Amino acid sequence: MTLRSVVRGTGHYLPDRVVPNSWFEERLDTTDDWIRSRTGIERRHFAAEGQATSDMGLRAARAALDKAGLRPDDIDGIVLATSTPDHTFPASATMIQYGLGMTHGFAYDVQAVCAGFVFALANADAMIRAGMARRVLVIGSETFSRIMDWTDRGTCVLFGDGAGAVVLEGQDGAGTSDDRGILASDLNSDGQYRELLYVDGGVSTTGTAGQLRMQGNLVFRHAVEKLAKTAHVALDKAGLTPAQVDWLVPHQANARIITATAQKMGLPMDKVILTVADHGNTSAASIPLALSVADSQGRFAPGDVILTEAIGGGLSWGSVVLRW
């Protein structure tokens, strides 16, 4: 028997404020057509004043627990993927733990920018398989609207705020690719590309939060190549091929990257979950958001093979293959 980390429930939360592309037309030298044609984004959500990353993560966590039919007491730990925490410390995961009324287990943050949820998912899976936990809440939550340069039309139109969560539960499997749950993962980082996508602030450098900076064309080239490669590596580890993938749930960076990666893998777009038009790029929240939205729409069937992949600042990138 092999212990597998199975998705018991999903949940998500989006702030009430919806920001259409027309909002940027009024403030920048840009148009709705320009944004749509280059990114596929039509609207995004921004957190309200005073609404923190942990507030949204808590809402998504509660929704995932409800979907799983579980209570906070049933959870052994929380792993939160975020690059926009409430505070330098403590971890925003502990704020979510407190909000759930949990006084047991672990709670900590993982920071791998847009790839954060994939890293957090693999981390939680490893702890479950090692016997350190049976059930783990894995959350992605971001407030990227707080680190935008609103004069840079190449970046500020891309990002939105939101949160998504999954409940992972350890269940016995046969140790084959037919098992439910996480089958394989692949994680990578390479700091030589750190200046392609970063925030120009920090506690030990400027003492400020800073603003996001990105070399978009170079990020695009690296993204398509590295996402396709990590996906193939994870599928090989799982003993599967791209033809056996039922759903690709990618990081929702922009429609061009998603389409190019799917084409490079030979996957038709009707097998790709796309939420970027409505959410924008929500960084570490994008994959759990997309998973939860698709799950709520009944798009996943038991036994479906789901491939997730993401790339973010660092550069950091990776993928997780699971069976629903």
PDB file of C-alpha atoms in Angstrom:
ATOM      1  CA  MET A   1       0.000   0.000   0.000  1.00  0.00           C
ATOM      2  CA  THR A   2       1.078   3.569  -0.733  1.00  0.00           C
ATOM      3  CA  LEU A   3      -0.169   6.662   1.073  1.00  0.00           C
ATOM      4  CA  ARG A   4      -1.594   9.241  -1.337  1.00  0.00           C
ATOM      5  CA  SER A   5      -2.672  12.842  -0.713  1.00  0.00           C
ATOM      6  CA  VAL A   6      -6.235  13.083  -2.020  1.00  0.00           C
ATOM      7  CA  VAL A   7      -8.155  16.328  -2.569  1.00  0.00           C
ATOM      8  CA  ARG A   8     -11.147  16.168  -0.208  1.00  0.00           C
ATOM      9  CA  GLY A   9     -12.504  19.644  -0.861  1.00  0.00           C
ATOM     10  CA  THR A  10     -11.882  22.945  -2.638  1.00  0.00           C
ATOM     11  CA  GLY A  11     -12.902  26.517  -1.911  1.00  0.00           C
ATOM     12  CA  HIS A  12     -12.216  30.054  -3.064  1.00  0.00           C
ATOM     13  CA  TYR A  13     -12.909  33.674  -2.298  1.00  0.00           C
ATOM     14  CA  LEU A  14     -12.859  36.789  -4.470  1.00  0.00           C
ATOM     15  CA  PRO A  15     -13.155  40.349  -3.116  1.00  0.00           C
ATOM     16  CA  ASP A  16     -16.355  42.245  -3.868  1.00  0.00           C
ATOM     17  CA  ARG A  17     -14.665  44.969  -5.890  1.00  0.00           C
ATOM     18  CA  VAL A  18     -14.532  44.071  -9.592  1.00  0.00           C
ATOM     19  CA  VAL A  19     -12.196  46.199 -11.716  1.00  0.00           C
ATOM     20  CA  PRO A  20     -12.836  46.104 -15.487  1.00  0.00           C
ATOM     21  CA  ASN A  21     -10.261  47.096 -18.083  1.00  0.00           C
ATOM     22  CA  SER A  22     -12.101  50.385 -18.536  1.00  0.00           C
ATOM     23  CA  TRP A  23     -10.824  51.442 -15.089  1.00  0.00           C
ATOM     24  CA  PHE A  24      -7.292  51.444 -16.514  1.00  0.00           C
ATOM     25  CA  GLU A  25      -8.376  53.233 -19.695  1.00  0.00           C
ATOM     26  CA  GLU A  26      -9.305  56.216 -17.531  1.00  0.00           C
ATOM     27  CA  ARG A  27      -5.892  56.321 -15.842  1.00  0.00           C
ATOM     28  CA  LEU A  28      -3.286  55.058 -18.318  1.00  0.00           C
ATOM     29  CA  ASP A  29      -2.384  55.151 -21.990  1.00  0.00           C
ATOM     30  CA  THR A  30      -4.087  51.827 -22.651  1.00  0.00           C
ATOM     31  CA  THR A  31      -7.337  50.375 -23.958  1.00  0.00           C
ATOM     32  CA  ASP A  32      -9.588  47.445 -23.241  1.00  0.00           C
ATOM     33  CA  ASP A  33      -8.678  45.964 -26.645  1.00  0.00           C
ATOM     34  CA  TRP A  34      -4.950  46.307 -25.929  1.00  0.00           C
ATOM     35  CA  ILE A  35      -5.248  44.530 -22.574  1.00  0.00           C
ATOM     36  CA  ARG A  36      -7.493  41.754 -23.911  1.00  0.00           C
ATOM     37  CA  SER A  37      -5.396  41.066 -27.007  1.00  0.00           C
ATOM     38  CA  ARG A  38      -2.137  40.791 -25.070  1.00  0.00           C
ATOM     39  CA  THR A  39      -3.313  39.111 -21.879  1.00  0.00           C
ATOM     40  CA  GLY A  40      -6.819  37.717 -22.294  1.00  0.00           C
ATOM     41  CA  ILE A  41      -7.810  39.590 -19.121  1.00  0.00           C
ATOM     42  CA  GLU A  42     -11.174  41.378 -19.008  1.00  0.00           C
ATOM     43  CA  ARG A  43     -11.560  42.094 -15.302  1.00  0.00           C
ATOM     44  CA  ARG A  44      -9.991  41.356 -11.934  1.00  0.00           C
ATOM     45  CA  HIS A  45     -10.876  41.740  -8.243  1.00  0.00           C
ATOM     46  CA  PHE A  46      -9.148  44.078  -5.783  1.00  0.00           C
ATOM     47  CA  ALA A  47      -9.217  43.667  -2.013  1.00  0.00           C
ATOM     48  CA  ALA A  48     -11.069  46.304  -0.021  1.00  0.00           C
ATOM     49  CA  GLU A  49      -9.191  48.777   2.139  1.00  0.00           C
ATOM     50  CA  GLY A  50      -8.257  46.987   5.351  1.00  0.00           C
ATOM     51  CA  GLN A  51      -8.835  43.547   3.830  1.00  0.00           C
ATOM     52  CA  ALA A  52      -5.712  41.431   4.325  1.00  0.00           C
ATOM     53  CA  THR A  53      -4.305  38.351   2.632  1.00  0.00           C
ATOM     54  CA  SER A  54      -5.242  36.226   5.649  1.00  0.00           C
ATOM     55  CA  ASP A  55      -8.841  37.505   5.557  1.00  0.00           C
ATOM     56  CA  MET A  56      -9.294  36.168   2.041  1.00  0.00           C
ATOM     57  CA  GLY A  57      -7.387  32.976   2.810  1.00  0.00           C
ATOM     58  CA  LEU A  58      -9.665  32.349   5.785  1.00  0.00           C
ATOM     59  CA  ARG A  59     -12.764  32.649   3.598  1.00  0.00           C
ATOM     60  CA  ALA A  60     -11.335  30.203   1.057  1.00  0.00           C
ATOM     61  CA  ALA A  61     -10.281  27.800   3.822  1.00  0.00           C
ATOM     62  CA  ARG A  62     -13.761  27.760   5.337  1.00  0.00           C
ATOM     63  CA  ALA A  63     -15.279  27.074   1.917  1.00  0.00           C
ATOM     64  CA  ALA A  64     -12.884  24.161   1.328  1.00  0.00           C
ATOM     65  CA  LEU A  65     -13.649  22.676   4.746  1.00  0.00           C
ATOM     66  CA  ASP A  66     -17.386  22.951   4.072  1.00  0.00           C
ATOM     67  CA  LYS A  67     -16.966  21.205   0.713  1.00  0.00           C
ATOM     68  CA  ALA A  68     -14.962  18.440   2.399  1.00  0.00           C
ATOM     69  CA  GLY A  69     -17.520  18.059   5.198  1.00  0.00           C
ATOM     70  CA  LEU A  70     -14.805  18.656   7.786  1.00  0.00           C
ATOM     71  CA  ARG A  71     -14.259  20.922  10.800  1.00  0.00           C
ATOM     72  CA  PRO A  72     -11.105  22.831  11.750  1.00  0.00           C
ATOM     73  CA  ASP A  73     -10.509  20.243  14.490  1.00  0.00           C
ATOM     74  CA  ASP A  74     -10.086  17.635  11.743  1.00  0.00           C
ATOM     75  CA  ILE A  75      -7.113  19.488  10.222  1.00  0.00           C
ATOM     76  CA  ASP A  76      -3.520  18.818  11.276  1.00  0.00           C
ATOM     77  CA  GLY A  77      -1.906  21.835   9.667  1.00  0.00           C
ATOM     78  CA  ILE A  78      -2.041  24.767   7.274  1.00  0.00           C
ATOM     79  CA  VAL A  79       0.381  25.676   4.488  1.00  0.00           C
ATOM     80  CA  LEU A  80      -0.237  29.095   2.946  1.00  0.00           C
ATOM     81  CA  ALA A  81       1.384  30.160  -0.325  1.00  0.00           C
ATOM     82  CA  THR A  82       1.701  33.941  -0.533  1.00  0.00           C
ATOM     83  CA  SER A  83       4.110  36.704  -1.520  1.00  0.00           C
ATOM     84  CA  THR A  84       1.926  39.395   0.053  1.00  0.00           C
ATOM     85  CA  PRO A  85       1.660  38.430   3.734  1.00  0.00           C
ATOM     86  CA  ASP A  86      -0.166  40.488   6.344  1.00  0.00           C
ATOM     87  CA  HIS A  87       3.055  41.142   8.263  1.00  0.00           C
ATOM     88  CA  THR A  88       6.762  40.390   8.019  1.00  0.00           C
ATOM     89  CA  PHE A  89       5.984  37.961  10.835  1.00  0.00           C
ATOM     90  CA  PRO A  90       4.194  36.022  12.168  1.00  0.00           C
ATOM     91  CA  ALA A  91       3.204  33.878   9.228  1.00  0.00           C
ATOM     92  CA  SER A  92      -0.171  34.792   7.749  1.00  0.00           C
ATOM     93  CA  ALA A  93      -1.045  31.100   8.003  1.00  0.00           C
ATOM     94  CA  THR A  94      -1.190  31.549  11.777  1.00  0.00           C
ATOM     95  CA  MET A  95      -3.774  34.318  11.291  1.00  0.00           C
ATOM     96  CA  ILE A  96      -5.901  31.866   9.312  1.00  0.00           C
ATOM     97  CA  GLN A  97      -5.337  29.201  11.963  1.00  0.00           C
ATOM     98  CA  TYR A  98      -6.556  31.655  14.611  1.00  0.00           C
ATOM     99  CA  GLY A  99      -9.549  32.639  12.501  1.00  0.00           C
ATOM    100  CA  LEU A 100     -10.554  28.991  12.223  1.00  0.00           C
ATOM    101  CA  GLY A 101     -10.322  28.587  15.989  1.00  0.00           C
ATOM    102  CA  MET A 102      -7.482  26.076  15.709  1.00  0.00           C
ATOM    103  CA  THR A 103      -5.080  25.826  18.647  1.00  0.00           C
ATOM    104  CA  HIS A 104      -3.307  22.696  17.451  1.00  0.00           C
ATOM    105  CA  GLY A 105      -1.129  21.634  14.539  1.00  0.00           C
ATOM    106  CA  PHE A 106       1.245  23.686  12.398  1.00  0.00           C
ATOM    107  CA  ALA A 107       0.706  26.771  10.254  1.00  0.00           C
ATOM    108  CA  TYR A 108       3.339  28.419   8.079  1.00  0.00           C
ATOM    109  CA  ASP A 109       3.828  30.350   4.845  1.00  0.00           C
ATOM    110  CA  VAL A 110       5.577  29.295   1.634  1.00  0.00           C
ATOM    111  CA  GLN A 111       6.926  31.959  -0.733  1.00  0.00           C
ATOM    112  CA  ALA A 112       7.625  31.008  -4.347  1.00  0.00           C
ATOM    113  CA  VAL A 113       5.616  33.846  -5.915  1.00  0.00           C
ATOM    114  CA  CYS A 114       3.291  32.612  -8.685  1.00  0.00           C
ATOM    115  CA  ALA A 115       4.602  29.053  -8.282  1.00  0.00           C
ATOM    116  CA  GLY A 116       3.864  29.164  -4.562  1.00  0.00           C
ATOM    117  CA  PHE A 117       0.775  26.967  -4.547  1.00  0.00           C
ATOM    118  CA  VAL A 118       2.520  24.179  -6.469  1.00  0.00           C
ATOM    119  CA  PHE A 119       5.393  24.314  -3.963  1.00  0.00           C
ATOM    120  CA  ALA A 120       2.946  24.343  -1.028  1.00  0.00           C
ATOM    121  CA  LEU A 121       0.990  21.425  -2.472  1.00  0.00           C
ATOM    122  CA  ALA A 122       4.141  19.341  -2.911  1.00  0.00           C
ATOM    123  CA  ASN A 123       5.268  20.302   0.593  1.00  0.00           C
ATOM    124  CA  ALA A 124       1.986  19.253   2.195  1.00  0.00           C
ATOM    125  CA  ASP A 125       1.979  16.025   0.178  1.00  0.00           C
ATOM    126  CA  ALA A 126       5.462  15.173   1.449  1.00  0.00           C
ATOM    127  CA  MET A 127       4.382  15.716   5.071  1.00  0.00           C
ATOM    128  CA  ILE A 128       1.314  13.531   4.618  1.00  0.00           C
ATOM    129  CA  ARG A 129       3.325  10.734   3.018  1.00  0.00           C
ATOM    130  CA  ALA A 130       5.917  11.011   5.801  1.00  0.00           C
ATOM    131  CA  GLY A 131       3.209  10.492   8.415  1.00  0.00           C
ATOM    132  CA  MET A 132       3.539  13.992   9.882  1.00  0.00           C
ATOM    133  CA  ALA A 133      -0.091  14.873   9.145  1.00  0.00           C
ATOM    134  CA  ARG A 134      -3.258  13.255   7.854  1.00  0.00           C
ATOM    135  CA  ARG A 135      -5.156  16.317   6.676  1.00  0.00           C
ATOM    136  CA  VAL A 136      -3.625  19.617   5.564  1.00  0.00           C
ATOM    137  CA  LEU A 137      -5.241  22.830   4.356  1.00  0.00           C
ATOM    138  CA  VAL A 138      -3.229  24.164   1.423  1.00  0.00           C
ATOM    139  CA  ILE A 139      -4.081  27.762   0.578  1.00  0.00           C
ATOM    140  CA  GLY A 140      -2.997  30.379  -1.933  1.00  0.00           C
ATOM    141  CA  SER A 141      -3.931  33.975  -1.110  1.00  0.00           C
ATOM    142  CA  GLU A 142      -2.614  37.241  -2.544  1.00  0.00           C
ATOM    143  CA  THR A 143      -3.164  41.009  -2.450  1.00  0.00           C
ATOM    144  CA  PHE A 144      -0.938  42.021  -5.357  1.00  0.00           C
ATOM    145  CA  SER A 145      -2.894  45.269  -5.723  1.00  0.00           C
ATOM    146  CA  ARG A 146      -0.790  46.522  -2.770  1.00  0.00           C
ATOM    147  CA  ILE A 147       2.522  46.216  -4.653  1.00  0.00           C
ATOM    148  CA  MET A 148       1.557  47.598  -8.060  1.00  0.00           C
ATOM    149  CA  ASP A 149       3.187  50.538  -9.815  1.00  0.00           C
ATOM    150  CA  TRP A 150       0.040  52.173 -11.157  1.00  0.00           C
ATOM    151  CA  THR A 151       2.040  54.093 -13.776  1.00  0.00           C
ATOM    152  CA  ASP A 152       3.385  50.905 -15.411  1.00  0.00           C
ATOM    153  CA  ARG A 153       0.755  49.737 -17.865  1.00  0.00           C
ATOM    154  CA  GLY A 154       2.780  46.614 -18.655  1.00  0.00           C
ATOM    155  CA  THR A 155       2.290  45.183 -15.161  1.00  0.00           C
ATOM    156  CA  CYS A 156      -0.524  46.866 -13.248  1.00  0.00           C
ATOM    157  CA  VAL A 157      -3.210  45.633 -15.670  1.00  0.00           C
ATOM    158  CA  LEU A 158      -2.203  42.006 -15.128  1.00  0.00           C
ATOM    159  CA  PHE A 159      -2.787  41.302 -11.467  1.00  0.00           C
ATOM    160  CA  GLY A 160      -5.750  40.748  -9.184  1.00  0.00           C
ATOM    161  CA  ASP A 161      -6.467  39.678  -5.614  1.00  0.00           C
ATOM    162  CA  GLY A 162      -8.120  36.524  -4.324  1.00  0.00           C
ATOM    163  CA  ALA A 163      -7.692  33.212  -2.549  1.00  0.00           C
ATOM    164  CA  GLY A 164      -8.194  29.511  -3.143  1.00  0.00           C
ATOM    165  CA  ALA A 165      -7.786  26.440  -0.944  1.00  0.00           C
ATOM    166  CA  VAL A 166      -7.803  22.664  -1.007  1.00  0.00           C
ATOM    167  CA  VAL A 167      -8.032  20.088   1.758  1.00  0.00           C
ATOM    168  CA  LEU A 168      -5.546  17.256   1.287  1.00  0.00           C
ATOM    169  CA  GLU A 169      -6.171  13.955   3.081  1.00  0.00           C
ATOM    170  CA  GLY A 170      -3.917  10.927   3.274  1.00  0.00           C
ATOM    171  CA  GLN A 171      -5.579   7.795   1.892  1.00  0.00           C
ATOM    172  CA  ASP A 172      -4.203   4.360   1.072  1.00  0.00           C
ATOM    173  CA  GLY A 173      -3.525   3.584  -2.576  1.00  0.00           C
ATOM    174  CA  ALA A 174      -2.082   0.676  -4.517  1.00  0.00           C
ATOM    175  CA  GLY A 175       1.044   2.563  -5.522  1.00  0.00           C
ATOM    176  CA  THR A 176       0.098   2.774  -9.209  1.00  0.00           C
ATOM    177  CA  SER A 177      -0.818   5.620 -11.547  1.00  0.00           C
ATOM    178  CA  ASP A 178      -4.454   4.577 -11.143  1.00  0.00           C
ATOM    179  CA  ASP A 179      -4.457   5.776  -7.517  1.00  0.00           C
ATOM    180  CA  ARG A 180      -6.455   8.841  -6.527  1.00  0.00           C
ATOM    181  CA  GLY A 181      -4.481  11.763  -5.157  1.00  0.00           C
ATOM    182  CA  ILE A 182      -1.127  13.361  -5.901  1.00  0.00           C
ATOM    183  CA  LEU A 183       0.930  11.062  -8.113  1.00  0.00           C
ATOM    184  CA  ALA A 184       4.072  13.137  -8.695  1.00  0.00           C
ATOM    185  CA  SER A 185       5.566  16.605  -8.463  1.00  0.00           C
ATOM    186  CA  ASP A 186       8.538  18.516  -9.846  1.00  0.00           C
ATOM    187  CA  LEU A 187       9.977  21.707  -8.324  1.00  0.00           C
ATOM    188  CA  ASN A 188      12.712  24.001  -9.663  1.00  0.00           C
ATOM    189  CA  SER A 189      14.355  27.373  -9.000  1.00  0.00           C
ATOM    190  CA  ASP A 190      17.188  29.332 -10.625  1.00  0.00           C
ATOM    191  CA  GLY A 191      18.258  32.597  -9.019  1.00  0.00           C
ATOM    192  CA  GLN A 192      20.227  33.788 -12.048  1.00  0.00           C
ATOM    193  CA  TYR A 193      16.880  34.978 -13.413  1.00  0.00           C
ATOM    194  CA  ARG A 194      15.899  36.880 -10.265  1.00  0.00           C
ATOM    195  CA  GLU A 195      15.810  40.270 -11.996  1.00  0.00           C
ATOM    196  CA  LEU A 196      13.261  39.194 -14.612  1.00  0.00           C
ATOM    197  CA  LEU A 197      10.425  39.377 -12.079  1.00  0.00           C
ATOM    198  CA  TYR A 198      10.817  40.868  -8.612  1.00  0.00           C
ATOM    199  CA  VAL A 199       9.637  43.483  -6.117  1.00  0.00           C
ATOM    200  CA  ASP A 200      12.063  46.365  -5.538  1.00  0.00           C
ATOM    201  CA  GLY A 201      11.597  46.487  -1.769  1.00  0.00           C
ATOM    202  CA  GLY A 202      12.244  44.384   1.291  1.00  0.00           C
ATOM    203  CA  VAL A 203      12.782  44.400   5.041  1.00  0.00           C
ATOM    204  CA  SER A 204      16.575  44.010   4.950  1.00  0.00           C
ATOM    205  CA  THR A 205      17.184  46.155   1.849  1.00  0.00           C
ATOM    206  CA  THR A 206      14.942  49.196   1.456  1.00  0.00           C
ATOM    207  CA  GLY A 207      12.735  48.833   4.509  1.00  0.00           C
ATOM    208  CA  THR A 208       9.712  49.313   2.258  1.00  0.00           C
ATOM    209  CA  ALA A 209       7.167  47.016   0.615  1.00  0.00           C
ATOM    210  CA  GLY A 210       8.324  48.036  -2.861  1.00  0.00           C
ATOM    211  CA  GLN A 211       6.630  47.601  -6.221  1.00  0.00           C
ATOM    212  CA  LEU A 212       6.545  44.823  -8.782  1.00  0.00           C
ATOM    213  CA  ARG A 213       9.011  44.955 -11.688  1.00  0.00           C
ATOM    214  CA  MET A 214       8.946  42.592 -14.663  1.00  0.00           C
ATOM    215  CA  GLN A 215      10.682  42.054 -17.993  1.00  0.00           C
ATOM    216  CA  GLY A 216       7.612  40.612 -19.661  1.00  0.00           C
ATOM    217  CA  ASN A 217       9.076  39.381 -22.951  1.00  0.00           C
ATOM    218  CA  LEU A 218      11.852  37.427 -21.240  1.00  0.00           C
ATOM    219  CA  VAL A 219       9.444  35.985 -18.671  1.00  0.00           C
ATOM    220  CA  PHE A 220       7.194  34.794 -21.505  1.00  0.00           C
ATOM    221  CA  ARG A 221      10.034  32.941 -23.256  1.00  0.00           C
ATOM    222  CA  HIS A 222      11.209  31.248 -20.075  1.00  0.00           C
ATOM    223  CA  ALA A 223       7.650  30.435 -19.009  1.00  0.00           C
ATOM    224  CA  VAL A 224       6.628  28.474 -22.095  1.00  0.00           C
ATOM    225  CA  GLU A 225       9.844  26.448 -22.175  1.00  0.00           C
ATOM    226  CA  LYS A 226      10.090  25.732 -18.456  1.00  0.00           C
ATOM    227  CA  LEU A 227       6.393  25.012 -17.890  1.00  0.00           C
ATOM    228  CA  ALA A 228       6.258  22.426 -20.661  1.00  0.00           C
ATOM    229  CA  LYS A 229       9.449  20.789 -19.384  1.00  0.00           C
ATOM    230  CA  THR A 230       8.383  20.560 -15.734  1.00  0.00           C
ATOM    231  CA  ALA A 231       5.006  19.179 -16.796  1.00  0.00           C
ATOM    232  CA  HIS A 232       6.669  16.414 -18.807  1.00  0.00           C
ATOM    233  CA  VAL A 233       8.999  15.582 -15.896  1.00  0.00           C
ATOM    234  CA  ALA A 234       6.105  15.263 -13.439  1.00  0.00           C
ATOM    235  CA  LEU A 235       4.072  13.166 -15.882  1.00  0.00           C
ATOM    236  CA  ASP A 236       7.057  10.863 -16.440  1.00  0.00           C
ATOM    237  CA  LYS A 237       7.422  10.424 -12.672  1.00  0.00           C
ATOM    238  CA  ALA A 238       3.730   9.527 -12.479  1.00  0.00           C
ATOM    239  CA  GLY A 239       4.026   7.026 -15.330  1.00  0.00           C
ATOM    240  CA  LEU A 240       1.671   9.049 -17.527  1.00  0.00           C
ATOM    241  CA  THR A 241       1.779  10.831 -20.880  1.00  0.00           C
ATOM    242  CA  PRO A 242       0.255  14.152 -21.994  1.00  0.00           C
ATOM    243  CA  ALA A 243      -2.377  12.171 -23.902  1.00  0.00           C
ATOM    244  CA  GLN A 244      -3.643  10.804 -20.571  1.00  0.00           C
ATOM    245  CA  VAL A 245      -4.180  14.273 -19.073  1.00  0.00           C
ATOM    246  CA  ASP A 246      -7.864  15.095 -18.701  1.00  0.00           C
ATOM    247  CA  TRP A 247      -7.374  18.646 -17.451  1.00  0.00           C
ATOM    248  CA  LEU A 248      -4.564  21.178 -17.430  1.00  0.00           C
ATOM    249  CA  VAL A 249      -5.043  23.667 -14.584  1.00  0.00           C
ATOM    250  CA  PRO A 250      -2.229  26.148 -15.168  1.00  0.00           C
ATOM    251  CA  HIS A 251      -1.133  29.233 -13.314  1.00  0.00           C
ATOM    252  CA  GLN A 252      -3.345  31.942 -14.785  1.00  0.00           C
ATOM    253  CA  ALA A 253      -0.561  34.344 -15.792  1.00  0.00           C
ATOM    254  CA  ASN A 254      -2.048  35.400 -19.104  1.00  0.00           C
ATOM    255  CA  ALA A 255      -3.866  33.692 -21.947  1.00  0.00           C
ATOM    256  CA  ARG A 256      -0.881  33.799 -24.320  1.00  0.00           C
ATOM    257  CA  ILE A 257       1.407  31.843 -21.981  1.00  0.00           C
ATOM    258  CA  ILE A 258      -1.338  29.330 -21.204  1.00  0.00           C
ATOM    259  CA  THR A 259      -2.168  28.761 -24.877  1.00  0.00           C
ATOM    260  CA  ALA A 260       1.485  28.480 -25.931  1.00  0.00           C
ATOM    261  CA  THR A 261       2.236  25.969 -23.160  1.00  0.00           C
ATOM    262  CA  ALA A 262      -0.798  23.836 -24.012  1.00  0.00           C
ATOM    263  CA  GLN A 263       0.217  23.807 -27.674  1.00  0.00           C
ATOM    264  CA  LYS A 264       3.794  22.847 -26.790  1.00  0.00           C
ATOM    265  CA  MET A 265       2.410  19.873 -24.836  1.00  0.00           C
ATOM    266  CA  GLY A 266      -0.061  18.905 -27.537  1.00  0.00           C
ATOM    267  CA  LEU A 267      -3.086  19.555 -25.320  1.00  0.00           C
ATOM    268  CA  PRO A 268      -6.281  20.951 -26.883  1.00  0.00           C
ATOM    269  CA  MET A 269      -7.676  24.087 -25.270  1.00  0.00           C
ATOM    270  CA  ASP A 270     -10.916  22.308 -24.351  1.00  0.00           C
ATOM    271  CA  LYS A 271      -8.830  20.440 -21.766  1.00  0.00           C
ATOM    272  CA  VAL A 272      -7.516  23.659 -20.202  1.00  0.00           C
ATOM    273  CA  ILE A 273      -9.185  25.422 -17.267  1.00  0.00           C
ATOM    274  CA  LEU A 274      -9.128  29.164 -17.977  1.00  0.00           C
ATOM    275  CA  THR A 275     -10.142  31.766 -15.392  1.00  0.00           C
ATOM    276  CA  VAL A 276      -7.665  34.518 -16.259  1.00  0.00           C
ATOM    277  CA  ALA A 277     -10.294  36.589 -18.085  1.00  0.00           C
ATOM    278  CA  ASP A 278     -12.282  37.045 -14.878  1.00  0.00           C
ATOM    279  CA  HIS A 279      -9.555  36.954 -12.223  1.00  0.00           C
ATOM    280  CA  GLY A 280      -6.396  38.277 -13.847  1.00  0.00           C
ATOM    281  CA  ASN A 281      -3.118  36.954 -12.472  1.00  0.00           C
ATOM    282  CA  THR A 282      -3.665  36.229  -8.772  1.00  0.00           C
ATOM    283  CA  SER A 283      -0.168  34.770  -8.327  1.00  0.00           C
ATOM    284  CA  ALA A 284      -0.137  31.875  -5.819  1.00  0.00           C
ATOM    285  CA  ALA A 285      -3.934  31.992  -5.576  1.00  0.00           C
ATOM    286  CA  SER A 286      -4.545  31.359  -9.272  1.00  0.00           C
ATOM    287  CA  ILE A 287      -4.323  27.552  -9.365  1.00  0.00           C
ATOM    288  CA  PRO A 288      -6.463  26.840  -6.267  1.00  0.00           C
ATOM    289  CA  LEU A 289      -8.931  29.478  -7.499  1.00  0.00           C
ATOM    290  CA  ALA A 290      -9.161  27.759 -10.881  1.00  0.00           C
ATOM    291  CA  LEU A 291      -9.444  24.323  -9.256  1.00  0.00           C
ATOM    292  CA  SER A 292     -12.264  25.475  -6.998  1.00  0.00           C
ATOM    293  CA  VAL A 293     -14.173  27.263  -9.759  1.00  0.00           C
ATOM    294  CA  ALA A 294     -13.944  24.237 -12.065  1.00  0.00           C
ATOM    295  CA  ASP A 295     -14.895  21.902  -9.208  1.00  0.00           C
ATOM    296  CA  SER A 296     -17.932  24.020  -8.358  1.00  0.00           C
ATOM    297  CA  GLN A 297     -18.981  23.825 -12.011  1.00  0.00           C
ATOM    298  CA  GLY A 298     -18.798  20.018 -11.914  1.00  0.00           C
ATOM    299  CA  ARG A 299     -16.119  19.830 -14.581  1.00  0.00           C
ATOM    300  CA  PHE A 300     -13.962  17.224 -12.827  1.00  0.00           C
ATOM    301  CA  ALA A 301     -15.017  13.567 -12.730  1.00  0.00           C
ATOM    302  CA  PRO A 302     -13.657  10.932 -10.331  1.00  0.00           C
ATOM    303  CA  GLY A 303     -10.521   9.438 -11.827  1.00  0.00           C
ATOM    304  CA  ASP A 304      -9.652  12.455 -13.993  1.00  0.00           C
ATOM    305  CA  VAL A 305      -5.931  13.173 -14.344  1.00  0.00           C
ATOM    306  CA  ILE A 306      -5.231  16.823 -13.514  1.00  0.00           C
ATOM    307  CA  LEU A 307      -1.945  18.543 -14.301  1.00  0.00           C
ATOM    308  CA  THR A 308      -1.070  21.805 -12.552  1.00  0.00           C
ATOM    309  CA  GLU A 309       1.954  23.926 -13.423  1.00  0.00           C
ATOM    310  CA  ALA A 310       3.244  27.393 -12.561  1.00  0.00           C
ATOM    311  CA  ILE A 311       6.216  29.717 -12.845  1.00  0.00           C
ATOM    312  CA  GLY A 312       7.011  32.786 -10.783  1.00  0.00           C
ATOM    313  CA  GLY A 313       9.737  35.137  -9.663  1.00  0.00           C
ATOM    314  CA  GLY A 314      13.059  33.623  -8.723  1.00  0.00           C
ATOM    315  CA  LEU A 315      12.641  32.165 -11.197  1.00  0.00           C
ATOM    316  CA  SER A 316      10.782  29.315  -9.523  1.00  0.00           C
ATOM    317  CA  TRP A 317       8.629  26.813 -11.382  1.00  0.00           C
ATOM    318  CA  GLY A 318       7.071  23.404 -10.952  1.00  0.00           C
ATOM    319  CA  SER A 319       4.164  21.061 -11.508  1.00  0.00           C
ATOM    320  CA  VAL A 320       1.983  18.563  -9.674  1.00  0.00           C
ATOM    321  CA  VAL A 321       0.075  15.662 -11.232  1.00  0.00           C
ATOM    322  CA  LEU A 322      -2.934  14.281  -9.392  1.00  0.00           C
ATOM    323  CA  ARG A 323      -5.886  12.023  -9.997  1.00  0.00           C
ATOM    324  CA  TRP A 324      -9.246  13.427  -8.906  1.00  0.00           C
TER     325      TRP A 324
END
